[in-house]
Coordinates of C-alpha atoms and ligand atoms in Angstrom, one line a residue:
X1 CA 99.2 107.1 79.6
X2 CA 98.1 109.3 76.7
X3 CA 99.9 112.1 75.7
X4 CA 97.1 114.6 76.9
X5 CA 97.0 112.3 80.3
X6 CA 100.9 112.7 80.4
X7 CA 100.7 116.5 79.7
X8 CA 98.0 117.0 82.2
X9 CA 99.7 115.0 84.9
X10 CA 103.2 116.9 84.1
X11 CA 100.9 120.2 84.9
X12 CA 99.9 118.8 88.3
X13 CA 103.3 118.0 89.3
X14 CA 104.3 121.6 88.8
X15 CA 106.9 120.1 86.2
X16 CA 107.8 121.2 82.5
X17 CA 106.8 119.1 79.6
X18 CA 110.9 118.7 79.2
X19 CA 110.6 116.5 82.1
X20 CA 107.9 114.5 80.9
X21 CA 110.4 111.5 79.8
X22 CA 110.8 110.7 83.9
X23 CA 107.0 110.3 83.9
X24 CA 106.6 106.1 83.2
X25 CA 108.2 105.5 86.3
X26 CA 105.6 107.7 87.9
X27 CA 102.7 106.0 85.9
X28 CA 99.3 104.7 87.6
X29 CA 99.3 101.4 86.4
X30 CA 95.9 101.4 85.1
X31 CA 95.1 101.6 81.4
X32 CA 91.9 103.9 81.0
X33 CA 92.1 107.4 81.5
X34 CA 89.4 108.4 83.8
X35 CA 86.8 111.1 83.1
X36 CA 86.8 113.5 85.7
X37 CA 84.5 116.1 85.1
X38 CA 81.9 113.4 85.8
X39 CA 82.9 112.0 89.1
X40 CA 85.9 113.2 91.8
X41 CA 86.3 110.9 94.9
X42 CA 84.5 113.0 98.1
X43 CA 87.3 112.4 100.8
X44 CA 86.4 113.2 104.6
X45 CA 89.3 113.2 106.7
X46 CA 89.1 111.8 110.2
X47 CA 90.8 113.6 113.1
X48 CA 92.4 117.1 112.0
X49 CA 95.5 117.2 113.7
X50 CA 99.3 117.3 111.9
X51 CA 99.3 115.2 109.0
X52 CA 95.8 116.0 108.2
X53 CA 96.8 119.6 108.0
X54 CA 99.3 118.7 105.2
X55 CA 96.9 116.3 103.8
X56 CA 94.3 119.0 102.9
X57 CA 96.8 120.5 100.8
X58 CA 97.2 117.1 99.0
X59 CA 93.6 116.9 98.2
X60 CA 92.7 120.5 97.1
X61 CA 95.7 120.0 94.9
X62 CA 94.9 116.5 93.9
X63 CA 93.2 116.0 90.1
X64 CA 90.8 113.7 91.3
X65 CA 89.5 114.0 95.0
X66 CA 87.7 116.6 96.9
X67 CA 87.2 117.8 100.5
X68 CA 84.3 116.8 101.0
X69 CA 83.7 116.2 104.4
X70 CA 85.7 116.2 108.2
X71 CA 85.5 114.4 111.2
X72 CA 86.3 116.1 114.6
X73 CA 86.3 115.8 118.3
X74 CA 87.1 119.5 118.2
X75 CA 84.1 122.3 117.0
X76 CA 86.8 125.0 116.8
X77 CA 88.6 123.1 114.4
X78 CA 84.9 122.4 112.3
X79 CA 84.5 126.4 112.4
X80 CA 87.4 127.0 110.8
X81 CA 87.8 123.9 108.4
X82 CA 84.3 124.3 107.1
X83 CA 85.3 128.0 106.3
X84 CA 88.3 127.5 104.4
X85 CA 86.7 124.5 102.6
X86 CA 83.6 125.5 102.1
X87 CA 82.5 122.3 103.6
X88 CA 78.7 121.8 103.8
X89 CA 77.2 120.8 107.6
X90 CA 76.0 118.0 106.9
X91 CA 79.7 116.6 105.9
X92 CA 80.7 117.3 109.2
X93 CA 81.1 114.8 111.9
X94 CA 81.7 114.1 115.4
X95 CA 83.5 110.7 116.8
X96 CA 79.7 109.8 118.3
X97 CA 77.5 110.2 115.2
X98 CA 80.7 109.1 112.8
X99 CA 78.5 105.9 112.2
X100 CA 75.7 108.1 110.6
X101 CA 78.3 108.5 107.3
X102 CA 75.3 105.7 106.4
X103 CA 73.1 108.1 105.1
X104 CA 75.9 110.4 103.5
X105 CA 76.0 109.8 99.2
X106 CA 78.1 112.6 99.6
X107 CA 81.2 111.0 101.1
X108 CA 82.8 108.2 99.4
X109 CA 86.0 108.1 101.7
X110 CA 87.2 108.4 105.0
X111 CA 90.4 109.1 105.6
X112 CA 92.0 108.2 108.8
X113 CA 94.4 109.8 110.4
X114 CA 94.2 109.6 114.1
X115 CA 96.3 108.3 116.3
X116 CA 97.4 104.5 115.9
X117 CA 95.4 103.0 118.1
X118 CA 92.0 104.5 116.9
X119 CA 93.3 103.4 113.4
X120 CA 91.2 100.3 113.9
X121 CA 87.9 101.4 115.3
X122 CA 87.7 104.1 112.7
X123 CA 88.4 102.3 109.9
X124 CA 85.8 99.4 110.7
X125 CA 83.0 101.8 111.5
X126 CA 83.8 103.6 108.1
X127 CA 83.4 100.3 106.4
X128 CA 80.1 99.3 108.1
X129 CA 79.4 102.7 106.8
X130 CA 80.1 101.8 103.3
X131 CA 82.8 104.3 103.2
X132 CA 86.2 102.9 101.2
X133 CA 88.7 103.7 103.7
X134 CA 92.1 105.1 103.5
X135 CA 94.3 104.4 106.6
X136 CA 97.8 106.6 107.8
X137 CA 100.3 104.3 109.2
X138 CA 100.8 102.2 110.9
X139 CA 97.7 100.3 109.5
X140 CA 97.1 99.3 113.3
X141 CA 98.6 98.3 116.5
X142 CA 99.1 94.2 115.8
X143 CA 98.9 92.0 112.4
X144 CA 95.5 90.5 114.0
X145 CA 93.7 93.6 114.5
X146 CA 94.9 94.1 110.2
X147 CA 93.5 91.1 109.4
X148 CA 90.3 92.0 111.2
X149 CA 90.5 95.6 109.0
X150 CA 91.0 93.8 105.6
X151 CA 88.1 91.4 106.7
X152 CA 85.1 93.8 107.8
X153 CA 86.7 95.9 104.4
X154 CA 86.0 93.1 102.5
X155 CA 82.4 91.6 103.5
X156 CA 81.1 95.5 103.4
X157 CA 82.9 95.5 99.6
X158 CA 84.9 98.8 100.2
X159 CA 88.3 99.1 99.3
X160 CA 90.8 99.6 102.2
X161 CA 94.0 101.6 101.2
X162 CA 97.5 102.7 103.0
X163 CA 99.0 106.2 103.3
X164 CA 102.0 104.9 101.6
X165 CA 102.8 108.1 100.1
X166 CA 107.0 106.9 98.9
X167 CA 104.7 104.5 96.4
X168 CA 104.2 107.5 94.4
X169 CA 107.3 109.7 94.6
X170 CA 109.8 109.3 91.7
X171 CA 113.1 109.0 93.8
X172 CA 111.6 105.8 95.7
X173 CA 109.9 104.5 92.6
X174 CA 113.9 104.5 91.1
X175 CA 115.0 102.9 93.9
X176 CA 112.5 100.2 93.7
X177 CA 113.6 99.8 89.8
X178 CA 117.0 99.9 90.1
X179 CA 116.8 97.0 93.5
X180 CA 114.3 94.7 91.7
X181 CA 115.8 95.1 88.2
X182 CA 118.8 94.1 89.6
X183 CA 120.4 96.9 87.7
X184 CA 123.8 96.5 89.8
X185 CA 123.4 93.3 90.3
X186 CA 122.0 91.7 94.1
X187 CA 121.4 94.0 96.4
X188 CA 123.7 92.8 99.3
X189 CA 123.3 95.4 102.2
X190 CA 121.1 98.3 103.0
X191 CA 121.1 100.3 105.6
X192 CA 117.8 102.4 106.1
X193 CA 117.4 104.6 109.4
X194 CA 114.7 107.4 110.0
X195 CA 114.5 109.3 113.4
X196 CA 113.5 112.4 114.3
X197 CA 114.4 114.3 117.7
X198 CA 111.3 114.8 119.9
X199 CA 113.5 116.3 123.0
X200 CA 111.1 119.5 123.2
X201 CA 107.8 117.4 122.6
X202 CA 104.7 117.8 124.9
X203 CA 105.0 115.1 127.4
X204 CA 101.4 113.9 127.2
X205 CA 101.7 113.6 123.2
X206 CA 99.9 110.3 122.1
X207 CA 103.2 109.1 120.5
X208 CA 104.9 108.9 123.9
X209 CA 101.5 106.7 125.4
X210 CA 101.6 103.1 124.5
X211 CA 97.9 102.7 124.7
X212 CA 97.8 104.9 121.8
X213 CA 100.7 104.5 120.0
X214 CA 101.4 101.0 120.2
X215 CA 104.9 101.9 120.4
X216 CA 107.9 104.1 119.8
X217 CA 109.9 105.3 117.0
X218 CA 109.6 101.6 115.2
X219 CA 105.7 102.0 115.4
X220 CA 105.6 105.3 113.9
X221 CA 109.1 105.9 111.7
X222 CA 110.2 102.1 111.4
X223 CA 107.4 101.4 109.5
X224 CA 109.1 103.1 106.9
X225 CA 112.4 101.2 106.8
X226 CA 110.2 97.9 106.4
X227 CA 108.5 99.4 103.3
X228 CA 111.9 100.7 101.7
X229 CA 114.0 97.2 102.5
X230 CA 111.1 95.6 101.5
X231 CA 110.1 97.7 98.3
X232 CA 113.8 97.5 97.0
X233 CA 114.5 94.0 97.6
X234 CA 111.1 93.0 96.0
X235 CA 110.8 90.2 98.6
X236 CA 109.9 89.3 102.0
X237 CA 112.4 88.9 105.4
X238 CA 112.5 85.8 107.1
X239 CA 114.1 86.3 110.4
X240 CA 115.3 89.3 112.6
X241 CA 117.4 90.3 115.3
X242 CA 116.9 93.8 117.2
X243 CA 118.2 96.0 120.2
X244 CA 116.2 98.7 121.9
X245 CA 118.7 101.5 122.4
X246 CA 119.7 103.6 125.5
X247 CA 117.1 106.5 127.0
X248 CA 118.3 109.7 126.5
X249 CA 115.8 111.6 126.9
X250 CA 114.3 110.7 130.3
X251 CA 112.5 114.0 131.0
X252 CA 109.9 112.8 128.5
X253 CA 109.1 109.7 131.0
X254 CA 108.2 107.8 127.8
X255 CA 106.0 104.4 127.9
X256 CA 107.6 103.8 124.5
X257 CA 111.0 102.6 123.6
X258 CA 113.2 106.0 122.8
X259 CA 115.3 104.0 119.8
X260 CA 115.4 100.7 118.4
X261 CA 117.8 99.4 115.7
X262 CA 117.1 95.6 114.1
X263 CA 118.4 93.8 111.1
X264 CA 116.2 92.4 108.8
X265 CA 117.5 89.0 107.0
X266 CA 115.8 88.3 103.5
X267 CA 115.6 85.0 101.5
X268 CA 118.3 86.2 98.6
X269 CA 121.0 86.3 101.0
X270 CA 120.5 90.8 101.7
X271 CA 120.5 91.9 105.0
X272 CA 118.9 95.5 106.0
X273 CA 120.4 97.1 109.0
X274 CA 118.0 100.0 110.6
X275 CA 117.6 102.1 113.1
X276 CA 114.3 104.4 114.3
X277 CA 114.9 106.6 116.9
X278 CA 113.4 110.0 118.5
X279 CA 116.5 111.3 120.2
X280 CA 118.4 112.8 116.8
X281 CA 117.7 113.5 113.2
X282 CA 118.6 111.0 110.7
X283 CA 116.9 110.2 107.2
X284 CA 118.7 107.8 105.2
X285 CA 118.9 105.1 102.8
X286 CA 121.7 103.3 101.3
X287 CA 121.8 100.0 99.0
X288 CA 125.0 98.5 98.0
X289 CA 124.8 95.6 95.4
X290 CA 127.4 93.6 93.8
X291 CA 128.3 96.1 91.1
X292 CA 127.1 99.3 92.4
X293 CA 125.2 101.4 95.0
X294 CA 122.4 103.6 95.6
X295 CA 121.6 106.0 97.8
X296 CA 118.8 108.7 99.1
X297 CA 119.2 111.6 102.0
X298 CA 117.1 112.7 102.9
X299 CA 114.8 109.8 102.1
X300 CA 111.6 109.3 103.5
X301 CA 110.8 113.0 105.0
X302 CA 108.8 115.3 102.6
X303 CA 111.3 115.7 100.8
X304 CA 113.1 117.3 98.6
X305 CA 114.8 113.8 98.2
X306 CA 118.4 113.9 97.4
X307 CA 119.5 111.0 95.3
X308 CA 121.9 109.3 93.5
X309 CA 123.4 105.6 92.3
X310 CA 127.0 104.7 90.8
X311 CA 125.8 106.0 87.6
X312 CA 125.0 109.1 89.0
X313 CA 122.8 111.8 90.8
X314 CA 119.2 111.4 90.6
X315 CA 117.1 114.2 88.9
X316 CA 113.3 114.1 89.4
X317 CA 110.9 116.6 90.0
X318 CA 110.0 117.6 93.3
X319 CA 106.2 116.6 93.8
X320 CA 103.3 116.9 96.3
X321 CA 103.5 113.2 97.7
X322 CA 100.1 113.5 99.4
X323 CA 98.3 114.5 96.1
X324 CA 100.3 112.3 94.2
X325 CA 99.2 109.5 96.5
X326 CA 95.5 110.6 96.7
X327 CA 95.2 111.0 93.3
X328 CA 97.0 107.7 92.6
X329 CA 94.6 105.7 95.0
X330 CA 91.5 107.7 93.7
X331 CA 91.9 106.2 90.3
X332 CA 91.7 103.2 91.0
X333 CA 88.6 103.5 93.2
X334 CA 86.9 105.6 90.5
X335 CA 87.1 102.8 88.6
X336 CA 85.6 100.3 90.3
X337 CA 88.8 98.8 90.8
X338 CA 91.1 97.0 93.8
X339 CA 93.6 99.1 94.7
X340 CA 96.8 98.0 93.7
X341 CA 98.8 95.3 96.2
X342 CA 101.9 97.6 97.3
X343 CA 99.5 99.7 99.0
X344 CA 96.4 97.2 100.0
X345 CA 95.7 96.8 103.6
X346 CA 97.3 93.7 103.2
X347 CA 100.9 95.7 102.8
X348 CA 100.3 97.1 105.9
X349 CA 99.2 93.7 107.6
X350 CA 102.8 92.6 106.3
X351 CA 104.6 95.2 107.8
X352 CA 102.7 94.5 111.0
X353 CA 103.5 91.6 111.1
X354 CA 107.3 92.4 111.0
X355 CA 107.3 95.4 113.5
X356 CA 105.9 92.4 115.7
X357 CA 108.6 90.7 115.3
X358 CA 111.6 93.4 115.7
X359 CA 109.5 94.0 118.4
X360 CA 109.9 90.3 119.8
X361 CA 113.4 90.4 118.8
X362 CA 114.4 93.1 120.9
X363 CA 112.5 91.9 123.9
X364 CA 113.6 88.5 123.8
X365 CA 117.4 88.7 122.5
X366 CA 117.1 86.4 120.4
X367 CA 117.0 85.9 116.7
X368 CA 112.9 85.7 115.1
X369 CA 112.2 83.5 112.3
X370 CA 109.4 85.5 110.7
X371 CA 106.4 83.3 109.0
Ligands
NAD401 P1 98.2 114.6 115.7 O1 98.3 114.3 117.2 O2 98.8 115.8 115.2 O3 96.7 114.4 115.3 C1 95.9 113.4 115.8 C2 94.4 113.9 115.7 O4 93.6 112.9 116.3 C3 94.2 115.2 116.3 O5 93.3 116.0 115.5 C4 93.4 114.8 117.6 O6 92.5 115.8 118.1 C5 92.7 113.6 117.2 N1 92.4 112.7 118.4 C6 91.3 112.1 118.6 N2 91.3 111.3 119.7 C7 92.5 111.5 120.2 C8 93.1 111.0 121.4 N3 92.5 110.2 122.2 N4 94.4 111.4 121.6 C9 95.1 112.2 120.8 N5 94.5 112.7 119.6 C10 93.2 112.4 119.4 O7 98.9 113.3 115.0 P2 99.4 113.2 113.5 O8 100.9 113.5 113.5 O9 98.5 114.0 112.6 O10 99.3 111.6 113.2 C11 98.1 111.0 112.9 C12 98.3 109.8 112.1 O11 99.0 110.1 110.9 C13 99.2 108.8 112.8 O12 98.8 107.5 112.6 C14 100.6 109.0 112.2 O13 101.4 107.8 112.2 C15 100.2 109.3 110.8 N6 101.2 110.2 110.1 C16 101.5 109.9 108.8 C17 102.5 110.6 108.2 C18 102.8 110.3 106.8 O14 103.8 110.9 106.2 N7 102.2 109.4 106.1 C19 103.0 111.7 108.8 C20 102.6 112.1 110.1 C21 101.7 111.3 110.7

């Protein structure tokens, strides 16, 4: 990055230039500084429930993208978005005339966030739109239907991103340094667990519905603990074994399992113990490696991320993830070029593929070599 880039950047992180020496770990990877008084990406976000509501923030504050357009089932919801965005009617869309994104120069994006079952559908009819698509996780409900994602993404020449937002927050990009560095040596254990307690949640929430979930807290939290162990270790697992946990929360009359804890064995010899559950709060990560050990709690939530490692705590800036991401993702698109591997659709086939077979694991009792 240029200074000017650096300063700039420091700005939209909120942070002091006195903190500027943490920014290379935060750095975009790509050599050219965009110009961005020419071009911003036009984002539309699809379906405008939870996340997107935090995701709007991430894009007005975002250097590079704009709210552009939205995609609802719900008018109410395009009353008031449209008002607070100033978002012209013809960027807005319903889940029937989505398709007609065609004929809109305006919109370069689509960002889906729907549930994980839709995740498919709305990503391939964004494609056949020519839309570049970014989609929340989990990318979809099985490894096949990602490969069918990367493959429409690819014959329409669009570029199909993750919302892997811990790609671009400093406290997980240190983590990732200080596992693949090997800066205390070979990572030999983590332990990586996210849940979050959903006793008071509606009953008919689309998390608790296989059909549109796909599944429970590994689907939607686990998913996470893949990415970190997988992130850290800088390779890929090769076999699994897993247990679904007890119910606890029957009154929910859940299709999906309540908790689920697996261990992930990888090629150097590390093993990653997890658990993903939605009947108690826990957000941790823990590495220990032959001559040290490092640590984040909480560590995959919003944050503030609380870190540290043998040689001490962590001290990086708090940051808007979802800008951060956005803006990270938008250069590369700007510039005509593919997004970066870590957070390509074919991450999220990857992790896919693995949930699969935790999934299998679980189910079967037995120990999953994973291809
Ligand atoms: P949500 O239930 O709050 O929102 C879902 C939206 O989809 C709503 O606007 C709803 O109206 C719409 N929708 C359309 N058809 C629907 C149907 N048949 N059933 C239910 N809703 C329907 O969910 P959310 O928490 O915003 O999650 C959306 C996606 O974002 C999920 O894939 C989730 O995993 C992901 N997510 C990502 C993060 C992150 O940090 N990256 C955080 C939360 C959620």
């Amino acid at each position: 990055m240029t200074e000017i880039s650096r300063r700039k950047f420091a700005k939209s992180l909120g942070i002091g230039l006195g903190a500027t020496s943490i920014l290379p770990l935060v750095s975009f990877s790509t050599d050219k500084p965009v110009d961005h008084n020419a071009k911003k990406l036009n984002i539309a976000l699809c379906g405008l429930g939870r996340y997107a509501n935090l995701l709007k923030h991430g894009v007005t504050e975002s250097e590079y993208c704009n709210l552009a357009g939205i995609i609802t089932g719900t008018p109410s919801k395009a009353v008031k978005w449209q008002a607070d965005y100033n978002i012209p009617d013809k960027n807005i869309y319903n889940y029937e005339n989505y398709d007609q994104l065609i004929d809109n120069p305006d919109i370069d994006l689509v960002y889906v966030v729907l549930p994980n079952s839709m995740h498919k559908e709305y990503t391939i009819r964004a494609a056949k739109a020519g839309k570049h698509v970014i989609v929340e996780k989990p990318m979809a409900l099985t490894e096949k239907d990602c490969q069918e994602m990367i493959a429409v993404c690819k014959s329409e020449g669009v570029q199909l991103a993750l919302g892997y937002r811990l790609h671009y927050e400093p406290n997980h990009l240190e983590i990732k340094r200080l596992g693949q560095e090997k800066v205390f040596g070979d990572v030999r254990l983590i332990e990586a667990s996210l849940g979050y307690s959903l006793s008071n949640i509606d009953p008919n929430d689309w998390h608790l519905k296989k059909s549109l979930s796909g599944g429970g807290p590994l689907m939607n939290l686990g998913v996470y603990c893949v990415q970190v162990s997988r992130y850290v270790l800088g390779e890929e697992p090769i076999a699994v074994t897993a247990q679904f946990g007890p119910v606890n929360l029957p009154h929910l009359k859940s299709e999906v399992e309540e908790s689920i804890t697996w261990q992930l064995e990888f090629p150097g010899g590390a093993v990653c113990t997890s658990s993903a559950t939605t009947n108690s709060n826990i957000d941790r990560f823990y590495a220990a490696a032959e001559k040290g050990a490092f640590e984040l709690s909480p560590a995959v939530s919003y944050g503030p991320f609380v870190g540290k490692s043998s040689n001490g705590p962590f001290d990086f800036p708090v940051i808007n993830q979802q800008a951060a991401q956005l803006d990270g993702i938008a250069k590369f698109i700007l510039e005509n070029k593919d997004v970066p591997n870590h957070i390509s659709g074919e991450e999220g086939r990857k992790d896919l593929k693995i949930i699969e077979a935790i999934y299998k694991a679980a189910e079967s009792g037995v120990r999953v070599d994973i291809k």
